[in-house]
Amino acid sequence: HRPAGRRHLRDAHPPSSLPLADFNYGADDYDAEGNEEPKALPEGSETMPYIDESPTMSPQLSARGQDSGDGVSPTPTDGLGSGGERDAGKGLEMRKLVLSGFLASEEIYINQLEALLLPMKPLKATATTSQPVLTLQQIETIFYKIQDIYEIHKEFYDSLCPKVQQWDSNITMGHLFQKLASQLGVYKAFVDNYKIALETAEKCSQSNYQFQKISEELKVKGPKDSKESHTSVTMEALLYKPIDRVTRSTLVLHDLLKHTPADHPDYPLLQDALRISQNFLSSINEDIDPRRTAVTTPKGETRQLIKDGFLVELSEGSRKLRHVFLFTDVLLCAKLKKTAVGKHQQYDCKWYVPLADLVFPSPEESEHCPQVHVIPDHELEDMKMKISAIKSEVQKEKANKGQSRAIERLKKKMFENEFWLLLNSPAIPFRIHNRNGKSYLFLLSSDYERSEWREAIQKLQKKDLQAFVLSSVELQVLTGSCFKLRTVHNIPVTSNKDDDESPGLYGFLHVIVHSAKGFKQSANLYCTLEVDSFGYFVSKAKTRVFRDTTEPQWNEEFEIELEGSQSLRILCYEKCYDKTKLNKDNNEIVDKIMGKGQIQLDPQAVQTKNWHMDVIEMNGIKVEFSMKFTSRDMSLKRTPSKKQTGVFGVKISVVTKRERSKVPYIVRQCIEEVEKRGIEEVGIYRISGVATDIQALKAVFDANNKDILVMLSDMDINAIAGTLKLYFRELPEPLLTDRLYPAFMEGIALSDPAAKENCMMHLLRSLPDPNLITFLFLLEHLKRVAEKEPINKMSLHNLATVFGPTLLRPSEGESKGHLTLASDIWSHDVMAQVQVLLYYLQHPPISFTELKRNTLYFSTDV
């Protein structure tokens, strides 16, 4: 049976009417046992008054309560009166837990009131001197009724405390709550004065530096048994506590009643106390509720959280991770405050823009905006390598049942590295402008996310919105609600994932983007593909622009590397050729998104040998695509070709002999073409060419077709670069040979420069002639590509990252015979392979004849 009084209350006050307080009635950062678990929702709570659907309404009533024996059920049964002895006993046990939690919060509340009263005496003392900090009138206004409230609660606490400490199930304390309820008149006076108190305090601290210093940091004593002796709190926050407290005591009465048998002497007393408290609450709700103004829009509608997430803001030239909250009528940018362990986290508002004042500046308006400092790709790649290396160390530690301390240390390091990556990799600008002056700049790594934010804001702006300014209390309350309402709890890095969460896919996803239909009018259309890698989304591939059509037929294939990916996103754009809009900032995407959609990459469905056809629908547009996935260990295998005709998969010595050449024709042709028209192409060798084009070129080279040159001159340059990479990747053994691989690994690890030089040159000389001459030929080409780095953004390091594994990765038989975790093979060896190639790229020019002649200097055996 429900306690009497609950029903009429609900009629009088619909639950939405007063979202007061974040109802864990432990004090702000505290619950009955100081647990950090989320608090359980009491049964029947949906009928409680004034509740803002927060999941924090009552302390965790867990079996680990203070010496509570272990029979306590975390979800109390209703109707305890009728459930016989056992339930009644349980109910009384629950009462003890509810009360001890309430007492702990009561202690904190008393300490808060004490802290507020502390400066009052010295302030009064100076008031009558020649240099008063505040006048007596101001002191009276600011501290109005605090002393009385303090005394009432101190007396209540001192009477209740011994009862809870010497617990006995027949104990009665209803009269204490009844007395507390009868003294609520003091709160009425406090509440009536609250607004003026706050305004006075604000005015005084603006005009008086001494008072400002005092009111910014009031020292609140920590609970008796806590490690923290004091915390600093602002006066403004403390003045709000009494308003918060009234609702808290009402809630505790609800809980106590629920766990008090109807025939217990306390039952009628608690009921009476609850009735008084509720009537009192209804009366003050009409008068004032600063919380209410914060959670309603100027038009009186409830302010709801629509979307939130982590974004990187460029603030005063440096990148900062922010948690951004989009409410019905305002965008609020916050950061998590640093808090002591076990404290509830709190948000700090950095800025907010009412949606009525929010505009997205067009690219031409953002001309004068700060230039985004983009971190060079090779630094990002380095960091990814580091993270992969740490990941495999963690796996090894786990496999060897390593010390949890070591694992924790690695995880911490991994988190720091992933955090750095999250902060530094986004480069797509998302600008927000407040009509009244200020502009803000976020950087995103995904245009998909940028358009999601933009669309969500524009949708809300279609409503009739009013501009407003939030008072400091309203802002404090709104920011306070962020913690409770947020939907994104963790920074999007993989180290935040639980071990049992899907780690995502590692390997290569082959995607063919076929076609799209559903466009209303013809346009120049292209698609981009994004996947999540290292926890956040990045753009990985882009189809060519299909001109002037309503049914583009791209039929392009891409190979996308997956690094822990779980989703694939497709965006469809209309290409913008309007010269006035094309911005100098190369990361500014001015093309218009026609549609976007995403699918989950289900490891079971994707990992088949066959292509799997799919359709993504997006606002009326359907994009058809196919995909298949190869795990990394599969894609690392070099497949020796059975045939000795053709060039792909055939030993380099066989090809050069057959061609009577020193460097295979395919290598010379591709390099010549890239130097002719690809050397200034942004991301040459890094951006993957269309797989279907590459396959076509491969077939032509294999058939030694006389149309090769014509075809090369017409082909997209990225496909030609891709064909060259594929040629080296498909060699039956790597260009730098399986035999010498272990020696290259040892040589690059030497720390003495002379020894390293000696060893690395000796190794080159040990290569078969065709391999060596081809390698030196490629080396000089890559150096020429890197000279154009300011234009093509490809540094020596970038090129080493792309080519190192291609030229060095051992063929299947050689690599340790067994395949460890796909991500293991990856990280450590790959870093070394990149370093080997980088060593030769950074070395002064090496000539074949010099190398062969100079055997003496390099004769040390490896």
PDB file of N, CA and C in Angstrom, residues 171-210:
ATOM      1  N   ILE A 171      13.290   1.858  17.954  1.00  0.00           N
ATOM      2  CA  ILE A 171      13.611   3.260  18.176  1.00  0.00           C
ATOM      3  C   ILE A 171      12.561   4.155  17.518  1.00  0.00           C
ATOM      4  N   THR A 172      12.259   5.276  18.119  1.00  0.00           N
ATOM      5  CA  THR A 172      11.325   6.211  17.473  1.00  0.00           C
ATOM      6  C   THR A 172      12.043   7.531  17.272  1.00  0.00           C
ATOM      7  N   MET A 173      11.812   8.114  16.119  1.00  0.00           N
ATOM      8  CA  MET A 173      12.406   9.439  15.873  1.00  0.00           C
ATOM      9  C   MET A 173      11.439  10.296  15.046  1.00  0.00           C
ATOM     10  N   GLY A 174      10.209   9.810  14.874  1.00  0.00           N
ATOM     11  CA  GLY A 174       9.221  10.583  14.116  1.00  0.00           C
ATOM     12  C   GLY A 174       9.022  11.970  14.706  1.00  0.00           C
ATOM     13  N   HIS A 175       9.072  12.068  16.065  1.00  0.00           N
ATOM     14  CA  HIS A 175       8.836  13.379  16.696  1.00  0.00           C
ATOM     15  C   HIS A 175       9.913  14.394  16.285  1.00  0.00           C
ATOM     16  N   LEU A 176      11.143  13.902  16.033  1.00  0.00           N
ATOM     17  CA  LEU A 176      12.213  14.830  15.627  1.00  0.00           C
ATOM     18  C   LEU A 176      11.895  15.430  14.254  1.00  0.00           C
ATOM     19  N   PHE A 177      11.428  14.555  13.345  1.00  0.00           N
ATOM     20  CA  PHE A 177      11.086  15.043  12.008  1.00  0.00           C
ATOM     21  C   PHE A 177       9.873  15.965  12.062  1.00  0.00           C
ATOM     22  N   GLN A 178       8.972  15.631  12.995  1.00  0.00           N
ATOM     23  CA  GLN A 178       7.771  16.458  13.124  1.00  0.00           C
ATOM     24  C   GLN A 178       8.171  17.862  13.569  1.00  0.00           C
ATOM     25  N   LYS A 179       9.097  17.889  14.530  1.00  0.00           N
ATOM     26  CA  LYS A 179       9.548  19.180  15.048  1.00  0.00           C
ATOM     27  C   LYS A 179      10.261  19.972  13.938  1.00  0.00           C
ATOM     28  N   LEU A 180      11.096  19.264  13.184  1.00  0.00           N
ATOM     29  CA  LEU A 180      11.832  19.917  12.097  1.00  0.00           C
ATOM     30  C   LEU A 180      10.830  20.530  11.108  1.00  0.00           C
ATOM     31  N   ALA A 181       9.776  19.772  10.801  1.00  0.00           N
ATOM     32  CA  ALA A 181       8.778  20.258   9.845  1.00  0.00           C
ATOM     33  C   ALA A 181       8.066  21.497  10.393  1.00  0.00           C
ATOM     34  N   SER A 182       7.835  21.492  11.724  1.00  0.00           N
ATOM     35  CA  SER A 182       7.081  22.619  12.285  1.00  0.00           C
ATOM     36  C   SER A 182       7.910  23.912  12.269  1.00  0.00           C
ATOM     37  N   GLN A 183       9.226  23.759  12.060  1.00  0.00           N
ATOM     38  CA  GLN A 183      10.067  24.976  12.075  1.00  0.00           C
ATOM     39  C   GLN A 183      10.347  25.508  10.664  1.00  0.00           C
ATOM     40  N   LEU A 184       9.636  24.964   9.696  1.00  0.00           N
ATOM     41  CA  LEU A 184       9.913  25.345   8.302  1.00  0.00           C
ATOM     42  C   LEU A 184       9.620  26.817   8.006  1.00  0.00           C
ATOM     43  N   GLY A 185       8.891  27.473   8.900  1.00  0.00           N
ATOM     44  CA  GLY A 185       8.582  28.896   8.698  1.00  0.00           C
ATOM     45  C   GLY A 185       9.847  29.716   8.487  1.00  0.00           C
ATOM     46  N   VAL A 186      10.924  29.308   9.175  1.00  0.00           N
ATOM     47  CA  VAL A 186      12.203  30.026   9.031  1.00  0.00           C
ATOM     48  C   VAL A 186      12.645  29.981   7.561  1.00  0.00           C
ATOM     49  N   TYR A 187      12.441  28.819   6.938  1.00  0.00           N
ATOM     50  CA  TYR A 187      12.833  28.678   5.537  1.00  0.00           C
ATOM     51  C   TYR A 187      12.014  29.606   4.653  1.00  0.00           C
ATOM     52  N   LYS A 188      10.731  29.772   5.026  1.00  0.00           N
ATOM     53  CA  LYS A 188       9.872  30.656   4.227  1.00  0.00           C
ATOM     54  C   LYS A 188      10.496  32.054   4.205  1.00  0.00           C
ATOM     55  N   ALA A 189      10.933  32.503   5.394  1.00  0.00           N
ATOM     56  CA  ALA A 189      11.541  33.831   5.485  1.00  0.00           C
ATOM     57  C   ALA A 189      12.830  33.878   4.661  1.00  0.00           C
ATOM     58  N   PHE A 190      13.621  32.794   4.774  1.00  0.00           N
ATOM     59  CA  PHE A 190      14.884  32.744   4.022  1.00  0.00           C
ATOM     60  C   PHE A 190      14.615  32.826   2.516  1.00  0.00           C
ATOM     61  N   VAL A 191      13.648  32.039   2.076  1.00  0.00           N
ATOM     62  CA  VAL A 191      13.334  31.971   0.656  1.00  0.00           C
ATOM     63  C   VAL A 191      12.842  33.328   0.135  1.00  0.00           C
ATOM     64  N   ASP A 192      12.005  33.977   0.925  1.00  0.00           N
ATOM     65  CA  ASP A 192      11.499  35.282   0.482  1.00  0.00           C
ATOM     66  C   ASP A 192      12.627  36.289   0.305  1.00  0.00           C
ATOM     67  N   ASN A 193      13.675  36.118   1.107  1.00  0.00           N
ATOM     68  CA  ASN A 193      14.776  37.086   1.090  1.00  0.00           C
ATOM     69  C   ASN A 193      15.887  36.677   0.123  1.00  0.00           C
ATOM     70  N   TYR A 194      15.804  35.427  -0.383  1.00  0.00           N
ATOM     71  CA  TYR A 194      16.935  34.813  -1.098  1.00  0.00           C
ATOM     72  C   TYR A 194      17.428  35.647  -2.287  1.00  0.00           C
ATOM     73  N   LYS A 195      16.492  36.107  -3.113  1.00  0.00           N
ATOM     74  CA  LYS A 195      16.904  36.855  -4.306  1.00  0.00           C
ATOM     75  C   LYS A 195      17.676  38.105  -3.931  1.00  0.00           C
ATOM     76  N   ILE A 196      17.140  38.836  -2.951  1.00  0.00           N
ATOM     77  CA  ILE A 196      17.788  40.092  -2.546  1.00  0.00           C
ATOM     78  C   ILE A 196      19.151  39.776  -1.931  1.00  0.00           C
ATOM     79  N   ALA A 197      19.220  38.690  -1.150  1.00  0.00           N
ATOM     80  CA  ALA A 197      20.494  38.313  -0.518  1.00  0.00           C
ATOM     81  C   ALA A 197      21.552  38.090  -1.590  1.00  0.00           C
ATOM     82  N   LEU A 198      21.129  37.385  -2.630  1.00  0.00           N
ATOM     83  CA  LEU A 198      22.067  37.044  -3.686  1.00  0.00           C
ATOM     84  C   LEU A 198      22.519  38.291  -4.436  1.00  0.00           C
ATOM     85  N   GLU A 199      21.552  39.153  -4.761  1.00  0.00           N
ATOM     86  CA  GLU A 199      21.897  40.385  -5.495  1.00  0.00           C
ATOM     87  C   GLU A 199      22.813  41.266  -4.653  1.00  0.00           C
ATOM     88  N   THR A 200      22.499  41.358  -3.372  1.00  0.00           N
ATOM     89  CA  THR A 200      23.327  42.189  -2.482  1.00  0.00           C
ATOM     90  C   THR A 200      24.752  41.639  -2.443  1.00  0.00           C
ATOM     91  N   ALA A 201      24.862  40.328  -2.285  1.00  0.00           N
ATOM     92  CA  ALA A 201      26.194  39.711  -2.214  1.00  0.00           C
ATOM     93  C   ALA A 201      26.962  39.984  -3.505  1.00  0.00           C
ATOM     94  N   GLU A 202      26.249  39.910  -4.625  1.00  0.00           N
ATOM     95  CA  GLU A 202      26.919  40.125  -5.909  1.00  0.00           C
ATOM     96  C   GLU A 202      27.397  41.574  -6.031  1.00  0.00           C
ATOM     97  N   LYS A 203      26.524  42.515  -5.678  1.00  0.00           N
ATOM     98  CA  LYS A 203      26.888  43.949  -5.741  1.00  0.00           C
ATOM     99  C   LYS A 203      28.069  44.228  -4.833  1.00  0.00           C
ATOM    100  N   CYS A 204      27.993  43.701  -3.599  1.00  0.00           N
ATOM    101  CA  CYS A 204      29.060  43.978  -2.636  1.00  0.00           C
ATOM    102  C   CYS A 204      30.400  43.442  -3.109  1.00  0.00           C
ATOM    103  N   SER A 205      30.367  42.253  -3.709  1.00  0.00           N
ATOM    104  CA  SER A 205      31.672  41.713  -4.093  1.00  0.00           C
ATOM    105  C   SER A 205      32.222  42.449  -5.311  1.00  0.00           C
ATOM    106  N   GLN A 206      31.319  43.050  -6.107  1.00  0.00           N
ATOM    107  CA  GLN A 206      31.835  43.851  -7.233  1.00  0.00           C
ATOM    108  C   GLN A 206      32.466  45.141  -6.726  1.00  0.00           C
ATOM    109  N   SER A 207      31.861  45.701  -5.670  1.00  0.00           N
ATOM    110  CA  SER A 207      32.362  47.004  -5.231  1.00  0.00           C
ATOM    111  C   SER A 207      33.416  46.881  -4.131  1.00  0.00           C
ATOM    112  N   ASN A 208      33.546  45.710  -3.529  1.00  0.00           N
ATOM    113  CA  ASN A 208      34.494  45.603  -2.430  1.00  0.00           C
ATOM    114  C   ASN A 208      35.399  44.383  -2.588  1.00  0.00           C
ATOM    115  N   TYR A 209      36.673  44.663  -2.785  1.00  0.00           N
ATOM    116  CA  TYR A 209      37.608  43.587  -3.093  1.00  0.00           C
ATOM    117  C   TYR A 209      37.730  42.599  -1.937  1.00  0.00           C
ATOM    118  N   GLN A 210      37.761  43.167  -0.685  1.00  0.00           N
ATOM    119  CA  GLN A 210      37.911  42.275   0.469  1.00  0.00           C
ATOM    120  C   GLN A 210      36.769  41.268   0.548  1.00  0.00           C
TER     121      GLN A 210
END
